[in-house]
C-alpha positions as semicolon CSV with decimal commas, in nm:
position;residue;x (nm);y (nm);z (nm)
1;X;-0,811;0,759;-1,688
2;X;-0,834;0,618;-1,245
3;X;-0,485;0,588;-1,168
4;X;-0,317;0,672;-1,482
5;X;-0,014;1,019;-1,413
6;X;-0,025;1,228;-1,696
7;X;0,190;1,577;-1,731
8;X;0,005;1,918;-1,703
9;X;0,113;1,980;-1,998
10;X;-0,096;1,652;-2,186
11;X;-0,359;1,693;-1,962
12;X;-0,601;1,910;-2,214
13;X;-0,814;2,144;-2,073
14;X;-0,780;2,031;-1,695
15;X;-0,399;2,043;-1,721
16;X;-0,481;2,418;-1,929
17;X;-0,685;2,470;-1,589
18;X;-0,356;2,321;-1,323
19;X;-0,113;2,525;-1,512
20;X;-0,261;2,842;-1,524
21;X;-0,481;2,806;-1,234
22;X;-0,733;2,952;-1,402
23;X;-1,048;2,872;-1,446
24;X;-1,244;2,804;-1,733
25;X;-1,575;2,798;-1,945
26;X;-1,642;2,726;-2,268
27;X;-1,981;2,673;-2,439
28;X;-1,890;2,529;-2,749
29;X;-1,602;2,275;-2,740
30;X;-1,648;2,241;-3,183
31;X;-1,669;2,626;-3,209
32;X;-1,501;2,775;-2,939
33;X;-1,114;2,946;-2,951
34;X;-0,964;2,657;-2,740
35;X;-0,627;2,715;-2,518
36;X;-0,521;2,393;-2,550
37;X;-0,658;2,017;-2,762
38;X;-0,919;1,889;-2,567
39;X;-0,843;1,541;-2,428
40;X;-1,112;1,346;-2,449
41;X;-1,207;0,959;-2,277
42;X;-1,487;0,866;-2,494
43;X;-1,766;1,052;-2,633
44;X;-1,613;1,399;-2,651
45;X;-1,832;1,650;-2,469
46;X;-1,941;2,018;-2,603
47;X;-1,920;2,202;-2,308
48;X;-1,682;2,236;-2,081
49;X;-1,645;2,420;-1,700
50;X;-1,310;2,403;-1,525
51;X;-1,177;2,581;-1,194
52;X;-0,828;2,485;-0,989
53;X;-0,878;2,390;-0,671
54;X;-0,594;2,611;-0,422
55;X;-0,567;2,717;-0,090
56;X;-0,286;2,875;0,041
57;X;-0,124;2,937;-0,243
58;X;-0,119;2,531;-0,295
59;X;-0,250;2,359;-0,598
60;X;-0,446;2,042;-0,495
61;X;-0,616;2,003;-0,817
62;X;-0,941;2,084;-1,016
63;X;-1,270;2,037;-1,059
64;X;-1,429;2,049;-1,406
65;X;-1,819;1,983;-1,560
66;X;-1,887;1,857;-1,866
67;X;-2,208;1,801;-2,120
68;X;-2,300;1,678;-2,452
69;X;-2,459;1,990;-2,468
70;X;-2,370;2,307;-2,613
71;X;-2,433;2,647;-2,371
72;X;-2,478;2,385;-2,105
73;X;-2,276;2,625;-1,879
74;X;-2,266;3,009;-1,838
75;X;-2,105;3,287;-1,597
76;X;-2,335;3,192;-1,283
77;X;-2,237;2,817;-1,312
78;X;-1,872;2,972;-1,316
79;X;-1,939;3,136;-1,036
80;X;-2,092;2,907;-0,850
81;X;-1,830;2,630;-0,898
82;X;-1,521;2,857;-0,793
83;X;-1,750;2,936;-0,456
84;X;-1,792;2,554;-0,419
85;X;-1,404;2,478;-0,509
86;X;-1,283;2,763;-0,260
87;X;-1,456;2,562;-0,016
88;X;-1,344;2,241;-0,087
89;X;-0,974;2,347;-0,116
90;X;-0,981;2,480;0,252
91;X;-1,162;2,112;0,341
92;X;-0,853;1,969;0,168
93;X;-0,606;2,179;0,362
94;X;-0,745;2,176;0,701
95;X;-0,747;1,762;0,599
96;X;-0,384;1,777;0,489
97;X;-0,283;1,979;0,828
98;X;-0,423;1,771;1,073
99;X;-0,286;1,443;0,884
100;X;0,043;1,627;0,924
101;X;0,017;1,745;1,280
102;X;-0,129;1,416;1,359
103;X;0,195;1,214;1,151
104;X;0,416;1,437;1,348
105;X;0,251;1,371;1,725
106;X;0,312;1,012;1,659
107;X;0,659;1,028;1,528
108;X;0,726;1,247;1,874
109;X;0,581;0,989;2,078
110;X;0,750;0,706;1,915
111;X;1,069;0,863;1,937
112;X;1,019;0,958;2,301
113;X;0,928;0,594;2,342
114;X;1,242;0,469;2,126
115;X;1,466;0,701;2,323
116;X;1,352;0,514;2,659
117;X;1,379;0,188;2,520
118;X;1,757;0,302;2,395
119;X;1,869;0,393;2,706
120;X;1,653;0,085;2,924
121;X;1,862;-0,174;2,711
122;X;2,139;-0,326;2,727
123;X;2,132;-0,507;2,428
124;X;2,144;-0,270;2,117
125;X;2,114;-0,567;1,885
126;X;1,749;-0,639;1,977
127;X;1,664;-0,272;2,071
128;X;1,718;-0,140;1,754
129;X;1,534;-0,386;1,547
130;X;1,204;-0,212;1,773
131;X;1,281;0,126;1,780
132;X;1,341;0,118;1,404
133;X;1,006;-0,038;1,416
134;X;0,830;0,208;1,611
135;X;0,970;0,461;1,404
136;X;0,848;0,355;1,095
137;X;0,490;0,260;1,190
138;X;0,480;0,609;1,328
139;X;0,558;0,748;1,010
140;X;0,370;0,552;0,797
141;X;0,665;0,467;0,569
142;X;0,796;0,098;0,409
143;X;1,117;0,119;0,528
144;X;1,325;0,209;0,796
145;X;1,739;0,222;0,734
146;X;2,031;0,219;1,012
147;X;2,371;0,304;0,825
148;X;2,691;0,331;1,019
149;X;2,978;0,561;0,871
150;X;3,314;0,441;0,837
151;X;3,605;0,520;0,655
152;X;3,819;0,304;0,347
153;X;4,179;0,218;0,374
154;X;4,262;0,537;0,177
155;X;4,032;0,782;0,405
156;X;3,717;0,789;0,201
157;X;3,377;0,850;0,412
158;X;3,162;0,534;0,371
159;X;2,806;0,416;0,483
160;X;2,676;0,067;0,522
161;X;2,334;-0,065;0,592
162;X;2,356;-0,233;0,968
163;X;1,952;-0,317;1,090
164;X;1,653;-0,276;0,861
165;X;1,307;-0,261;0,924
166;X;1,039;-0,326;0,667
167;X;0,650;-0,294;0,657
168;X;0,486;-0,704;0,611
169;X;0,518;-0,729;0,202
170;X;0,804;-0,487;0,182
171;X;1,108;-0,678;0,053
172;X;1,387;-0,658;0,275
173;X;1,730;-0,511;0,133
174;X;1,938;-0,608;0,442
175;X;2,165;-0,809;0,212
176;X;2,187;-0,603;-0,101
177;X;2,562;-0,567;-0,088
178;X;2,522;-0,208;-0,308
179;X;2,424;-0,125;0,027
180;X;2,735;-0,190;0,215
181;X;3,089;0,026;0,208
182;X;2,853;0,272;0,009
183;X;3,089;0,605;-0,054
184;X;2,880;0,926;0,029
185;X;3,001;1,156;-0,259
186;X;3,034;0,883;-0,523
187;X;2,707;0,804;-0,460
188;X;2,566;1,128;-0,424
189;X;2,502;1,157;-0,106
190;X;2,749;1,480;-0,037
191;X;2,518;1,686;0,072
192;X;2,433;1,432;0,322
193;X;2,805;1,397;0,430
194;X;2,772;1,759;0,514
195;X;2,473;1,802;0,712
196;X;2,502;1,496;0,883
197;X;2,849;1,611;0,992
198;X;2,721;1,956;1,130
199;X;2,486;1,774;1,322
């Protein structure tokens, strides 16, 4: 099952348990009213224990037991799990804020340090290669666009790629011509067109 996606909704008991967010126990997977078919990798087990993991209202996922034994699990196991899970899910948030307030202190700083190198340069063509850099090593991302509007013949608002930058093993789409004289509502990028043009 490592790395494989699979819907809530075919994920048997556990995706029972991420839908609902509700936890669950049951002794007897063969005699047991089930909510769902069991999904099974292997042997299939007899009893199960389930409980979502959440923390501010935010479903990070779940944590489930399982045995080849029947009754392996009762009410105090329950009990003791959604204890340990409340736990963990406030580990995983306090970890997910201070990756994001972290992510965001370095995007500042590289765009304070982009903004100097804009206005220190006289040569755009080489600056912006490095800020777009800067940028996107800040923000942990592959890629890192610069499109310039423009207009067609007949009026319509276009966009085409100008400077790229790409993380090593990213492959570069500098020339992809779909990329060039793109037009924003054609290609679905209205809502762009707007926002953009509100500043």
């Amino acid at each position: 099952m490592h790395g494989r996606r699979i819907p809530f909704a075919q994920g048997g008991l556990t995706g029972w348990v991420l839908q609902t967010r509700q936890p669950l126990l049951i002794a007897d997977l063969e005699t047991a009213s089930l909510p769902v078919i069991p999904r099974h990798v292997g042997r299939a087990a007899r009893s199960w224990l389930g409980v979502p993991l959440v923390a501010q209202d935010r479903l990070m996922g779940a944590v489930t037991l399982q045995s080849f034994q029947p009754d392996a699990f009762d009410r105090e196991d329950l009990r003791l799990l959604e204890a340990m899970a409340r736990q963990v899910s406030v580990a995983l948030e306090n970890s997910r804020l201070f990756q994001e307030a972290q992510r965001r202190d370095a995007i500042l700083a590289a765009l304070a340090e982009i903004s100097q190198l804009l206005l220190s340069s006289a040569d755009l063509a080489t600056a912006l290669p490095e800020a777009l850099a800067r940028l996107g090593l800040a923000a942990r991302v592959s890629r890192c666009y610069i499109f310039e509007n423009h207009r067609a013949a007949d009026g319509t608002p276009l966009m085409s790629q100008r400077h790229e930058w790409v993380m090593p093993g990213t492959s570069p789409q500098i020339e992809n011509p779909l990329l060039q004289n793109l037009p924003y509502l054609a290609a679905g990028f209205g809502r762009w067109a707007e926002l953009l043009a509100a500043g």
